Tab-separated table of C-alpha atoms in Angstrom:
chain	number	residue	atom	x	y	z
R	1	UNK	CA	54.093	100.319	167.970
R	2	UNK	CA	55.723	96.804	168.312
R	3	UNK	CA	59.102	96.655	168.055
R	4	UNK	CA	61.692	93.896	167.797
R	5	UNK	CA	64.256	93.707	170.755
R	6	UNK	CA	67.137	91.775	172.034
R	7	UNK	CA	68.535	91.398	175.403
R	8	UNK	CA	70.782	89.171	177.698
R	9	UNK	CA	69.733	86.233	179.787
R	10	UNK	CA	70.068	87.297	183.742
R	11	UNK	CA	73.470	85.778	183.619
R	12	UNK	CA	74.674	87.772	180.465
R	13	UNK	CA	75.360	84.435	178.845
R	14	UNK	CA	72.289	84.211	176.067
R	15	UNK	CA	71.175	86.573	173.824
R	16	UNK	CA	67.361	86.537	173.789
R	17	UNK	CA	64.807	87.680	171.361
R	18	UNK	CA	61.671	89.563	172.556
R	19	UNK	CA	58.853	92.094	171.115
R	20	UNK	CA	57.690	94.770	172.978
R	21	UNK	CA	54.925	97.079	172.648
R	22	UNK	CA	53.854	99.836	173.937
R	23	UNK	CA	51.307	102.345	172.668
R	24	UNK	CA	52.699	105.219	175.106
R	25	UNK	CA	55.880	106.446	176.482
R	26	UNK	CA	55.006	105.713	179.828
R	27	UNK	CA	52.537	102.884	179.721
R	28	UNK	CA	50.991	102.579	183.327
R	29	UNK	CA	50.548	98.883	183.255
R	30	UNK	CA	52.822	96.307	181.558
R	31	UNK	CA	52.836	92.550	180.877
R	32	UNK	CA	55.299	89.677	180.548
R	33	UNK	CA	54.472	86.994	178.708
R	34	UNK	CA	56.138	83.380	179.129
R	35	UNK	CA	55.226	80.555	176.300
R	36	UNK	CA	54.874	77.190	176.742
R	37	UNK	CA	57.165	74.005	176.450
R	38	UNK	CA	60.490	75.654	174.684
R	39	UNK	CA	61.035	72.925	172.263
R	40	UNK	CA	57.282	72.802	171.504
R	41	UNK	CA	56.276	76.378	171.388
R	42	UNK	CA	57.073	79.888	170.800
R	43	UNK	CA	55.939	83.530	171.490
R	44	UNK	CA	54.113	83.637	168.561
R	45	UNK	CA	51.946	80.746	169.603
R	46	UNK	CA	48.038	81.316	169.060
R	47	UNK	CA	47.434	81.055	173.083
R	48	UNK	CA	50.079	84.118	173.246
R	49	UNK	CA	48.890	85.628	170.346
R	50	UNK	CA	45.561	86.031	171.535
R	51	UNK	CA	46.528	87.482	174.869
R	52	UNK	CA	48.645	89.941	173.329
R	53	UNK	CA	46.223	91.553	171.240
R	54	UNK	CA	43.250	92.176	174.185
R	55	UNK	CA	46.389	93.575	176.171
R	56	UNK	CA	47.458	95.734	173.249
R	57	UNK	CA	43.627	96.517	172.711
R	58	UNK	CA	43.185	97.781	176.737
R	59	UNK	CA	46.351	99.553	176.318
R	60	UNK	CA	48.704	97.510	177.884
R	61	UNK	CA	52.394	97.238	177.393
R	62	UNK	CA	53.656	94.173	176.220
R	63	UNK	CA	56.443	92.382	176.294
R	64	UNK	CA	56.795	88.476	174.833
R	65	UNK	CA	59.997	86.891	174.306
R	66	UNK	CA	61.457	83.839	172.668
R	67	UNK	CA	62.902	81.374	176.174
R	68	UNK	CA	66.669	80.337	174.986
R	69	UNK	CA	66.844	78.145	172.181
R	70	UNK	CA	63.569	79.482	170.591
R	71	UNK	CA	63.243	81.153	167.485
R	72	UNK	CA	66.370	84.052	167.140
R	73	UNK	CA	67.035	83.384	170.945
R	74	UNK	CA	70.636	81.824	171.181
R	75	UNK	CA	71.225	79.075	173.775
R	76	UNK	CA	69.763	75.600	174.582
R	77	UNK	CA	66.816	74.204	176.167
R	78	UNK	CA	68.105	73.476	179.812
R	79	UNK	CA	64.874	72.499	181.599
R	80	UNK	CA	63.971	74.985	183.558
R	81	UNK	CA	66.868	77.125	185.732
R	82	UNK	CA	68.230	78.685	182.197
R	83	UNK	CA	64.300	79.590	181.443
R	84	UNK	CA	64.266	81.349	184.802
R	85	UNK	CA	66.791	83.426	183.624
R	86	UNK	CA	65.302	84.570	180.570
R	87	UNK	CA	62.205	85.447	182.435
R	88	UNK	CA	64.138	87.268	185.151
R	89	UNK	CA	66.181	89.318	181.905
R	90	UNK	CA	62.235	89.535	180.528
R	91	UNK	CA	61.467	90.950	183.874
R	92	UNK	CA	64.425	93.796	183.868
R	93	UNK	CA	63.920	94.545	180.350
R	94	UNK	CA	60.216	95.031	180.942
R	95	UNK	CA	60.951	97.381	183.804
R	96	UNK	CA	63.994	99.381	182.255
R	97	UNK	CA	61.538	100.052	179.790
R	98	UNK	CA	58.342	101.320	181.417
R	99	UNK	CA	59.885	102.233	184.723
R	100	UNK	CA	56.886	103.894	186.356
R	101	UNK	CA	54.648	100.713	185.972
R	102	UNK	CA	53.065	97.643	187.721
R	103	UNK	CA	54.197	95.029	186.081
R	104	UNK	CA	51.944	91.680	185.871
R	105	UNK	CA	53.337	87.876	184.516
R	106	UNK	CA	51.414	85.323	182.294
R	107	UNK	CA	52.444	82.266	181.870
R	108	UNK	CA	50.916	78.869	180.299
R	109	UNK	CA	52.034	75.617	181.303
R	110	UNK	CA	56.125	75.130	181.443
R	111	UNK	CA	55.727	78.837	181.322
R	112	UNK	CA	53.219	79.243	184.162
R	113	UNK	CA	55.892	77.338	186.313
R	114	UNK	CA	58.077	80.310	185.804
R	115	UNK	CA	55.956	82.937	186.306
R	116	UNK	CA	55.121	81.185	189.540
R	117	UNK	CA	58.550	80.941	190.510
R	118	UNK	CA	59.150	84.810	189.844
R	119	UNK	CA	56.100	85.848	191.806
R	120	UNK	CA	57.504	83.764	194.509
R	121	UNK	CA	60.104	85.413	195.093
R	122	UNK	CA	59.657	89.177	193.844
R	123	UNK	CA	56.507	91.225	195.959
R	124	UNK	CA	56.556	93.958	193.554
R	125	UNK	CA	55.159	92.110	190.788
R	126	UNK	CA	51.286	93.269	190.541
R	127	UNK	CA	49.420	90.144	189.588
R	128	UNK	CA	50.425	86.981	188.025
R	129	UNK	CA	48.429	84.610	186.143
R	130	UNK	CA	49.016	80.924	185.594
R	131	UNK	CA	47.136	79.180	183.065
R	132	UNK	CA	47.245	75.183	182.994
R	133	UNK	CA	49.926	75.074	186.023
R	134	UNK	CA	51.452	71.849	186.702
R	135	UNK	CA	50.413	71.231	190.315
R	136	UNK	CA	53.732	70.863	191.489
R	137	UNK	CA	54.457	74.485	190.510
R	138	UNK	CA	51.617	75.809	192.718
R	139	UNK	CA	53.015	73.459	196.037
R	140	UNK	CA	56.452	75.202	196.171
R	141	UNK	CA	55.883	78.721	194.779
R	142	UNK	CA	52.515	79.587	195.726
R	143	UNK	CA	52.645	78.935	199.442
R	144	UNK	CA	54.024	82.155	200.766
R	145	UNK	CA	53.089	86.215	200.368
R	146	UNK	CA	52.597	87.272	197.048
R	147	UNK	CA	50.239	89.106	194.841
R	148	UNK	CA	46.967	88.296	193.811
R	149	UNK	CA	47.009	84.935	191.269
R	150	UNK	CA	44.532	83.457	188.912
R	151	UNK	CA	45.020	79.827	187.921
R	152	UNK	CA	43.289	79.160	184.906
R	153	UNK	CA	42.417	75.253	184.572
R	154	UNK	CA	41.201	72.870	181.880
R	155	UNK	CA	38.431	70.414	182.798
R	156	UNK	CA	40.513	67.637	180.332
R	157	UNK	CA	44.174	68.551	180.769
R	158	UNK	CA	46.144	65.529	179.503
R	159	UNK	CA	48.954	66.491	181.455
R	160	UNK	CA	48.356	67.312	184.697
R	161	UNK	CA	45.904	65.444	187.087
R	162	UNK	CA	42.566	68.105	187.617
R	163	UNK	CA	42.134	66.867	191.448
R	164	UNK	CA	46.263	67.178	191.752
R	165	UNK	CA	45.923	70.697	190.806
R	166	UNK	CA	42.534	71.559	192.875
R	167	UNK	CA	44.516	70.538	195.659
R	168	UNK	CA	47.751	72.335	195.354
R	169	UNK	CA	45.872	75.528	194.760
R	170	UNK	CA	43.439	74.971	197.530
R	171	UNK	CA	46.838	74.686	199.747
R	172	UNK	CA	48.079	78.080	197.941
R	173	UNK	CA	48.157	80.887	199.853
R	174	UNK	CA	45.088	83.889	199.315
R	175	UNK	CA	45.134	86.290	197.017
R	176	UNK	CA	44.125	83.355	194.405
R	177	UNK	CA	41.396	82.916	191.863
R	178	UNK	CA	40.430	79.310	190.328
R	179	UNK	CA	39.049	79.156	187.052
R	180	UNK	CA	38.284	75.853	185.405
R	181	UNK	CA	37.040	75.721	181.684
R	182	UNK	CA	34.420	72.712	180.695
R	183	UNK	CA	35.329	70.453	178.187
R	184	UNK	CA	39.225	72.470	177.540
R	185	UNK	CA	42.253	70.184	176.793
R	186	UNK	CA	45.563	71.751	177.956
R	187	UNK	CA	46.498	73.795	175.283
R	188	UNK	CA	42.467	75.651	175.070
R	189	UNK	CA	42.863	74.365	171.649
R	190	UNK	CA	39.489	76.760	169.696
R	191	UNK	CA	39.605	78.528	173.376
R	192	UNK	CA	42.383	80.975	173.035
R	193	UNK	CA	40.197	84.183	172.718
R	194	UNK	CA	38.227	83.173	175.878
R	195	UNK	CA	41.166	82.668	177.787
R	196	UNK	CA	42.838	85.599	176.800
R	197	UNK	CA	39.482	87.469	177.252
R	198	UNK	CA	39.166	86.102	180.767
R	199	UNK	CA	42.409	86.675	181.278
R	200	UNK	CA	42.499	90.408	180.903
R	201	UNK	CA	39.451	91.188	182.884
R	202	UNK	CA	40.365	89.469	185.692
R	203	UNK	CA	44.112	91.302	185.244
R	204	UNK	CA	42.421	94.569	184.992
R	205	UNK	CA	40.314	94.303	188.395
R	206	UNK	CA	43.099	92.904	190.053
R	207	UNK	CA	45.494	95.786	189.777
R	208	UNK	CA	42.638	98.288	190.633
């Protein structure tokens, strides 16, 4: 059952807003979700949506939370090092909560920079997937150990330069995955099942 939650940023300044589900008491394997652009999205954003509900059809746990400045979540938009931590807060919650299980991080776009961040600079997180990173994020987070990553591109990003990012990955250390969509814009805009689709598989062989 989903369930409503609040918790503090990883400084204890910001009170954030989150849902969490979890169809056992002990779910085995557990996501965290991070949206897109704060002042442009939210966690109930189709792209998220759509995630959530193959990872609540597998059996996954969920969690999804509202960055600061989102939806109920108090605070402001600061950029980036208040998002990271939400995400780390995300991360403890997620854990406090389903103690016994691997725990893998989602992220699109301003979001995927996070996750990337996190799985920088935390080993024990399972598998992380990145869809429509900014290439920048890649270069400084995904150049030392860490678990196995997917980067999920679109063909006709209108943000980020497609050669930009085929380059920063291909400088990325291994595990990694590339996997470009034909004809997508940025936000997968009538692609959100696909991604979410692809998204799962590849999350479920990577943990095995």
């Amino acid at each position: 059952m989903q369930t409503t939650i609040h918790f503090l940023s990883a400084d204890g300044s910001t009170l954030l807003e989150g849902k969490w589900l979890a169809l056992s008491q002990a779910p085995q394997l557990v996501a965290v979700l991070a949206h897109h652009f704060p002042p442009m999205s939210n966690m109930d954003q189709r792209a998220i949506f759509a995630t959530f509900k193959v990872l609540r059809d597998r059996g996954w746990g969920v969690l999804r939370y509202n960055s600061r400045g989102v939806g109920q979540s108090q605070g402001e938009f600061s950029g980036g090092p208040g998002e990271d931590l939400d995400l780390q807060a995300a991360l403890a919650e997620a854990r406090q909560r389903a103690p016994q299980a691997q725990i893998c991080l989602i992220g699109w776009s301003f979001g995927a920079q996070l996750v990337l961040r996190v799985m920088a600079s935390d080993p024990t997180i399972r598998a992380t997937v990145a869809v429509t990173p900014n290439p920048v994020g890649l270069q400084e987070s995904a150049q030392g150990q860490h678990g196995p990553l997917l980067a999920i591109v679109a063909e006709r990003d209108q943000f980020f330069d497609l050669i930009e990012t085929r380059t920063a990955f291909e400088q990325a250390t291994e595990p990694k995955t590339w996997h470009l969509l034909k004809w997508a814009d940025h936000y997968y805009l009538t692609r959100e099942d696909e991604v979410a689709q692809f998204t799962v598989d590849w999350l479920e062989q990577a943990v095995k």
